[in-house]
Amino acid sequence: MQELTGNKSLEEKLLETEILIKVAQVANSSLDLREILDTITKIIAESLKKDVCSIYLPRPGNKIYIEATKGLKEEAIGKVFFVTGEGIVGWVARELKYLAVENIREEPRFKDVPVTGASDFLSMLAVPIIRENKLVGVITLQTRGPYIYSQDEINLLTIISYNISSAIRNAKLYRSVKTQLDELKIIHEVGKATTSILTMDELLPYICEEVSKLFHSKGCVLRLLEGENLQIKASYGLPDKIKHAMNLHVGNGIAGWVAQTGKPLLVDNVADMPENLRVPVIEATSALCVPLHIGGRVIGTLGLYDKKGKWGVTVFSRKDLDTLETFADASSIAIENARLYKIEVEKEKKILTLYWEVARTKDYLESLIDNSADAIVTSGTGGLITSWNKGAEKIYGFTEDEVLGKFLPMVPAFLIEKEKQSIEKILQKETVRNVETIRQKRDGQLIEVSLTLSPVLNSAGEVTAISGISRDISEQKRIEKALIRKNQELSKLFFINSVVRSTLELDKLLRMVLTVVTMSDGLGFNRAVLFLVDETQNTLKGVIGVGPESPEEAGHIWLSLAGKSLKSSIDEIEKGHLQKDSYLDRLSRELSVDLDEDCVLTRCIKEKTPFNIRDAGADPLAANTPVQRLGTKAFGVAPLITRDRAIGAIFLDNLFTGREIKDEDLEFLLGFTSHMASAIENARLFEEISRAQAELTNIFESISDMVYFSDRDFTIRNINQAVVEKVGKPAEEILGKKCYEIFHGTDRPPETCPHAKAMTEKKAFVEELEDHYLDGTFFVSSSPIFDSAGNFVGTVNVSRDITELNALRGRVAASERMAALGEMAARVAHEIRNPLISVGGFARRLEKKLDGNLHEMAKIIVEEVSRLEQILKEILGFVRKPKMVRNKIDLVELIDNTLNFISSAITEKGNTLTKDLFPTPIMITVDRDRIREAILNIINNANNATDNGEITVKTVQQGNEALIEISDTGYGIRQEELKNIFTPFFTTGPHGTGLGLTITQRIVQDHKGRIDVESVCREPGGTGEDEHLKQCGTTFRIYLPLEE
């Protein structure tokens, strides 16, 4: 064993200094990290005359791998690891303390890994490599024999560990930045290619190849949905012979699961997945798969497997997942564009073919009303104008000579395809009426018109031309358009506000931005000045500066910030603690330049490009500029661009460190300035958005239709004043409640509700709805709402009360229907009556004179003629409204006499008649015969519908009304037929005209009464013995007003 005692000699100090210098030189070199670590281990082992020097670095999973060694076996590099807390290395990594062991065989914490050969060396010194109180790695020394390490050696190795931590950090930063730049470059190149390639055969293989290269994966598979199957359309790195076997059904395999759920899937170890989700055919370790979306619809999947890392196959990261999702979104659009391009090419071929066919047609419509104030335009079936009246010339500004033979010059380019679709409808002999659309005048002005398109037919019924009548409605639409335009502007502002998640206080925002530019943890420039464009004065003005005034102040500031992170500095700005009136800040606000001058600042704004001035004294663009007052010899300027508009520029230099500003630095800065510009613009727009939001709220509350928003659980989240007024409850009692409880009074959504359909189908529904809870008929429009990621979040619902409008429509339709039926019945009666009388007379004579079989035949003729005469009588009774003769009678007596008259017919059917008549007379003024006819019609129907059942007739006096209730225990009436029983000629039986109940209803209504019906139906053939069948039957209730 050796011991070191006494003070260090000059030779030892020189040795330590030499070692530190060599390590520092290697640590700050541009070598690869592996080369740096290998060189450092050799320097230390040889300089300190130790048998072994090794460096261990942590990897994910709390594992510490040997990454460089001088003395241990090289095959252990990158393969042997210790779990944190395991062995001497693991203990030092966990405790962040050094450990010196004289003899490892006497140290219980030592763990032998034979492949390293570490057990051949007895002593060990392990020192943690730490940065910012976090483990960066572990460095170890070993000797073959027992050895006691001195404090000087421990201190020296600790100092060396600091240099190693800096080298590791610099290498990782360099690798990270380089990787990001490489990824951005590839994504940019792929993005350009995917937007320019319009054929699937070229696009899909290109996507697969570039994605594999971007993510360093072994292979890439792109599948598209075809029905319920995922078909491989392109791949990279996948053998052709196994592609067919890798086609999947939706739900099977990783890609099938992603297609089914619409969610991405990151798999670290495929072997751990369920059997049905494993990658088929190929042997893969890690996998990453994302859906290809168009809107909220999944069209396919994009998958990668086996990422090739530094140490072989590794797992994909969350960053890989986010990047692949971004790439998939762009790829989805490109795929959809390619698909649409193919469709459009085919469509254009069809349209072109149709155009030439139509062009050969000679039969055009030649007559138009030329003096109409409306624009009347005739075109061929291909859309080429053949006539143009003065109204069209006045509205659109084109003369007839300018438009004849041309394709609809008044149709804007963005509506050409829609116009062609309308032409297709007209060619199918459809008529498009009163459609509100956009047209373009000769001077390019867009106007709104009400358009009617109709086909012009020749004598053979063929469409030979199209007639279009349009009326300028721009003035009446001006206010509505202004409202819509304002709403769109607000929507854009809301979107921008949601993207920029930062403070809206401009001063704090600018200070945060420049702090990021100048902090060492940020972009690392010495000084930065922000200029903003003042459009009112056409100048570029300095608004804020961050940086030291002198080298002394720079040293002081950097020393004070040595222990601070970028986050803590930003937090101090947010709390308002940082200095805001420095020398550079005051000087910056004095800087200004006219935008008409030609200098580097104005060039930066006008050309929207950065400038790197390496020698301000020799560069003419830097002469006579305000930045000369900043006293710098080299500087950079980058524009602040938002929405393709330069709103300012940022000046930066390295005056005190002298570090060269590279073009790559400015390119990297540009990616930051775009976000900076958007944030500044957002702060400026905040006040305008607040004012516009108030206007939007007023508009929302002023809409007369009911408007409400609900989430995915049918919970009402927002309503307008119209909902409060219609429901009759305050807003706080409506918000947070289920919409079906508020609007339908139910405990679950009705299946017929358009809102429920929109929630289920995730698409818009517009329907007319009869709502008994709110007692009315409503025109309901329900549309789904999706967030920016295409996820369904709820619905917006607009409901208009059209109860009165529907009632008016019903009355008009009923009147038209009754008039038509009356005319038909009159004609039938006129044509049949006289021949029927003759047939009946002769038949009755034959019946009396014939006998035997002939007598029976004559009898049948007489019976059928009698039935036809009865039908004719009912028809005539329906058509001819007899004059009523009203008399004051006792309704109870009338009912009793009527029942006595028909009781025998009821008994013959095996039915029982039950009377429940009011005990005292009910005096009413009615036409006795007509009321009797109405009652007989209902009782006869009840008798015909009942076998061996019961018919009950009840009379009651209720207030100012007399009630006649007729019930039976027959088969009942189906609910779908119940609404039609009063419709003329509607019947469910083999006999009768279907006019009995129609006449009955008319009689009751002529007496200013009303008739109701309810029924429970069972199928014919039921015995009526079951308990539920005993409740079957029909009940009619006639309400007649009593005499006042």
GROMACS .gro file of C-alpha atoms in nm, residues 134-299:
model
  166
  134LYS     CA    1  -2.784   1.687  -1.097
  135LEU     CA    2  -2.593   1.374  -1.190
  136VAL     CA    3  -2.414   1.392  -1.524
  137GLY     CA    4  -2.197   1.084  -1.479
  138VAL     CA    5  -1.935   0.904  -1.267
  139ILE     CA    6  -1.556   0.893  -1.319
  140THR     CA    7  -1.348   0.615  -1.158
  141LEU     CA    8  -0.978   0.534  -1.101
  142GLN     CA    9  -0.848   0.183  -1.021
  143THR     CA   10  -0.513   0.018  -0.939
  144ARG     CA   11  -0.416  -0.347  -0.946
  145GLY     CA   12  -0.308  -0.354  -0.587
  146PRO     CA   13  -0.461  -0.199  -0.275
  147TYR     CA   14  -0.418   0.175  -0.267
  148ILE     CA   15  -0.519   0.465  -0.040
  149TYR     CA   16  -0.625   0.767  -0.248
  150SER     CA   17  -0.509   1.103  -0.113
  151GLN     CA   18  -0.734   1.405  -0.068
  152ASP     CA   19  -0.532   1.583  -0.337
  153GLU     CA   20  -0.613   1.307  -0.585
  154ILE     CA   21  -0.980   1.320  -0.485
  155ASN     CA   22  -0.983   1.700  -0.524
  156LEU     CA   23  -0.805   1.679  -0.860
  157LEU     CA   24  -1.053   1.421  -0.993
  158THR     CA   25  -1.343   1.634  -0.861
  159ILE     CA   26  -1.209   1.937  -1.053
  160ILE     CA   27  -1.166   1.726  -1.364
  161SER     CA   28  -1.529   1.609  -1.327
  162TYR     CA   29  -1.644   1.974  -1.361
  163ASN     CA   30  -1.463   2.000  -1.697
  164ILE     CA   31  -1.615   1.670  -1.806
  165SER     CA   32  -1.966   1.791  -1.711
  166SER     CA   33  -1.916   2.101  -1.927
  167ALA     CA   34  -1.791   1.886  -2.215
  168ILE     CA   35  -2.091   1.653  -2.184
  169ARG     CA   36  -2.333   1.946  -2.168
  170ASN     CA   37  -2.175   2.123  -2.469
  171ALA     CA   38  -2.178   1.801  -2.672
  172LYS     CA   39  -2.540   1.732  -2.587
  173LEU     CA   40  -2.641   2.090  -2.672
  174TYR     CA   41  -2.456   2.072  -3.001
  175ARG     CA   42  -2.610   1.735  -3.086
  176SER     CA   43  -2.958   1.856  -2.984
  177VAL     CA   44  -2.939   2.175  -3.189
  178LYS     CA   45  -2.792   1.991  -3.487
  179THR     CA   46  -3.063   1.724  -3.464
  180GLN     CA   47  -3.337   1.988  -3.446
  181LEU     CA   48  -3.194   2.176  -3.742
  182ASP     CA   49  -3.166   1.852  -3.941
  183GLU     CA   50  -3.524   1.762  -3.854
  184LEU     CA   51  -3.652   2.108  -3.947
  185LYS     CA   52  -3.464   2.097  -4.274
  186ILE     CA   53  -3.602   1.753  -4.362
  187ILE     CA   54  -3.957   1.851  -4.258
  188HIS     CA   55  -3.929   2.167  -4.469
  189GLU     CA   56  -3.805   1.973  -4.772
  190VAL     CA   57  -4.069   1.704  -4.727
  191GLY     CA   58  -4.338   1.969  -4.679
  192LYS     CA   59  -4.245   2.131  -5.010
  193ALA     CA   60  -4.240   1.797  -5.185
  194THR     CA   61  -4.574   1.679  -5.044
  195THR     CA   62  -4.744   1.997  -5.165
  196SER     CA   63  -4.597   1.969  -5.513
  197ILE     CA   64  -4.642   1.597  -5.578
  198LEU     CA   65  -4.998   1.532  -5.686
  199THR     CA   66  -4.988   1.166  -5.781
  200MET     CA   67  -5.031   0.895  -5.520
  201ASP     CA   68  -4.775   0.664  -5.682
  202GLU     CA   69  -4.501   0.924  -5.630
  203LEU     CA   70  -4.623   1.087  -5.308
  204LEU     CA   71  -4.672   0.787  -5.075
  205PRO     CA   72  -4.330   0.616  -5.127
  206TYR     CA   73  -4.164   0.955  -5.091
  207ILE     CA   74  -4.336   1.013  -4.755
  208CYS     CA   75  -4.230   0.671  -4.624
  209GLU     CA   76  -3.867   0.711  -4.727
  210GLU     CA   77  -3.827   1.061  -4.586
  211VAL     CA   78  -4.003   0.975  -4.259
  212SER     CA   79  -3.773   0.675  -4.207
  213LYS     CA   80  -3.468   0.889  -4.267
  214LEU     CA   81  -3.599   1.167  -4.043
  215PHE     CA   82  -3.660   0.937  -3.746
  216HIS     CA   83  -3.370   0.696  -3.818
  217SER     CA   84  -3.610   0.403  -3.816
  218LYS     CA   85  -3.556   0.061  -3.967
  219GLY     CA   86  -3.877   0.087  -4.165
  220CYS     CA   87  -4.196   0.284  -4.232
  221VAL     CA   88  -4.543   0.161  -4.336
  222LEU     CA   89  -4.822   0.382  -4.472
  223ARG     CA   90  -5.170   0.230  -4.477
  224LEU     CA   91  -5.497   0.375  -4.609
  225LEU     CA   92  -5.848   0.277  -4.509
  226GLU     CA   93  -6.055   0.087  -4.764
  227GLY     CA   94  -6.382   0.003  -4.594
  228GLU     CA   95  -6.292  -0.190  -4.278
  229ASN     CA   96  -5.946  -0.284  -4.407
  230LEU     CA   97  -5.610  -0.109  -4.376
  231GLN     CA   98  -5.421  -0.163  -4.702
  232ILE     CA   99  -5.047  -0.096  -4.730
  233LYS     CA  100  -5.007   0.169  -4.998
  234ALA     CA  101  -4.638   0.241  -4.950
  235SER     CA  102  -4.347   0.138  -4.729
  236TYR     CA  103  -3.976   0.182  -4.676
  237GLY     CA  104  -3.743  -0.089  -4.552
  238LEU     CA  105  -4.018  -0.352  -4.572
  239PRO     CA  106  -3.959  -0.658  -4.796
  240ASP     CA  107  -4.210  -0.673  -5.083
  241LYS     CA  108  -4.285  -1.042  -5.023
  242ILE     CA  109  -4.442  -0.977  -4.679
  243LYS     CA  110  -4.641  -0.664  -4.758
  244HIS     CA  111  -4.960  -0.853  -4.844
  245ALA     CA  112  -4.950  -1.045  -4.516
  246MET     CA  113  -4.933  -0.717  -4.322
  247ASN     CA  114  -5.268  -0.578  -4.441
  248LEU     CA  115  -5.492  -0.543  -4.136
  249HIS     CA  116  -5.856  -0.513  -4.036
  250VAL     CA  117  -5.952  -0.207  -3.836
  251GLY     CA  118  -5.896  -0.289  -3.467
  252ASN     CA  119  -5.624  -0.552  -3.529
  253GLY     CA  120  -5.257  -0.483  -3.476
  254ILE     CA  121  -5.105  -0.152  -3.371
  255ALA     CA  122  -5.213   0.026  -3.690
  256GLY     CA  123  -5.564  -0.122  -3.664
  257TRP     CA  124  -5.596   0.006  -3.308
  258VAL     CA  125  -5.479   0.354  -3.412
  259ALA     CA  126  -5.725   0.361  -3.704
  260GLN     CA  127  -6.011   0.247  -3.480
  261THR     CA  128  -5.947   0.492  -3.195
  262GLY     CA  129  -5.802   0.782  -3.393
  263LYS     CA  130  -5.525   0.810  -3.131
  264PRO     CA  131  -5.146   0.772  -3.171
  265LEU     CA  132  -4.966   0.477  -3.010
  266LEU     CA  133  -4.604   0.463  -2.888
  267VAL     CA  134  -4.477   0.113  -2.803
  268ASP     CA  135  -4.141   0.067  -2.628
  269ASN     CA  136  -4.150  -0.313  -2.647
  270VAL     CA  137  -4.381  -0.485  -2.893
  271ALA     CA  138  -4.339  -0.815  -2.709
  272ASP     CA  139  -4.524  -0.668  -2.409
  273MET     CA  140  -4.833  -0.585  -2.619
  274PRO     CA  141  -5.143  -0.811  -2.631
  275GLU     CA  142  -5.130  -1.074  -2.903
  276ASN     CA  143  -5.389  -0.899  -3.122
  277LEU     CA  144  -5.190  -0.572  -3.116
  278ARG     CA  145  -4.847  -0.706  -3.208
  279VAL     CA  146  -4.678  -0.625  -3.536
  280PRO     CA  147  -4.757  -0.911  -3.779
  281VAL     CA  148  -4.497  -1.101  -3.983
  282ILE     CA  149  -4.195  -0.879  -3.906
  283GLU     CA  150  -3.990  -0.893  -3.587
  284ALA     CA  151  -3.996  -0.543  -3.436
  285THR     CA  152  -3.886  -0.421  -3.094
  286SER     CA  153  -4.020  -0.064  -3.074
  287ALA     CA  154  -4.295   0.097  -3.277
  288LEU     CA  155  -4.464   0.434  -3.329
  289CYS     CA  156  -4.792   0.478  -3.517
  290VAL     CA  157  -5.012   0.786  -3.571
  291PRO     CA  158  -5.343   0.832  -3.754
  292LEU     CA  159  -5.377   1.020  -4.079
  293HIS     CA  160  -5.665   1.267  -4.032
  294ILE     CA  161  -5.873   1.473  -4.268
  295GLY     CA  162  -6.091   1.686  -4.043
  296GLY     CA  163  -6.230   1.448  -3.785
  297ARG     CA  164  -6.209   1.146  -4.018
  298VAL     CA  165  -5.929   0.888  -4.007
  299ILE     CA  166  -5.811   0.797  -4.358
   0.00000   0.00000   0.00000
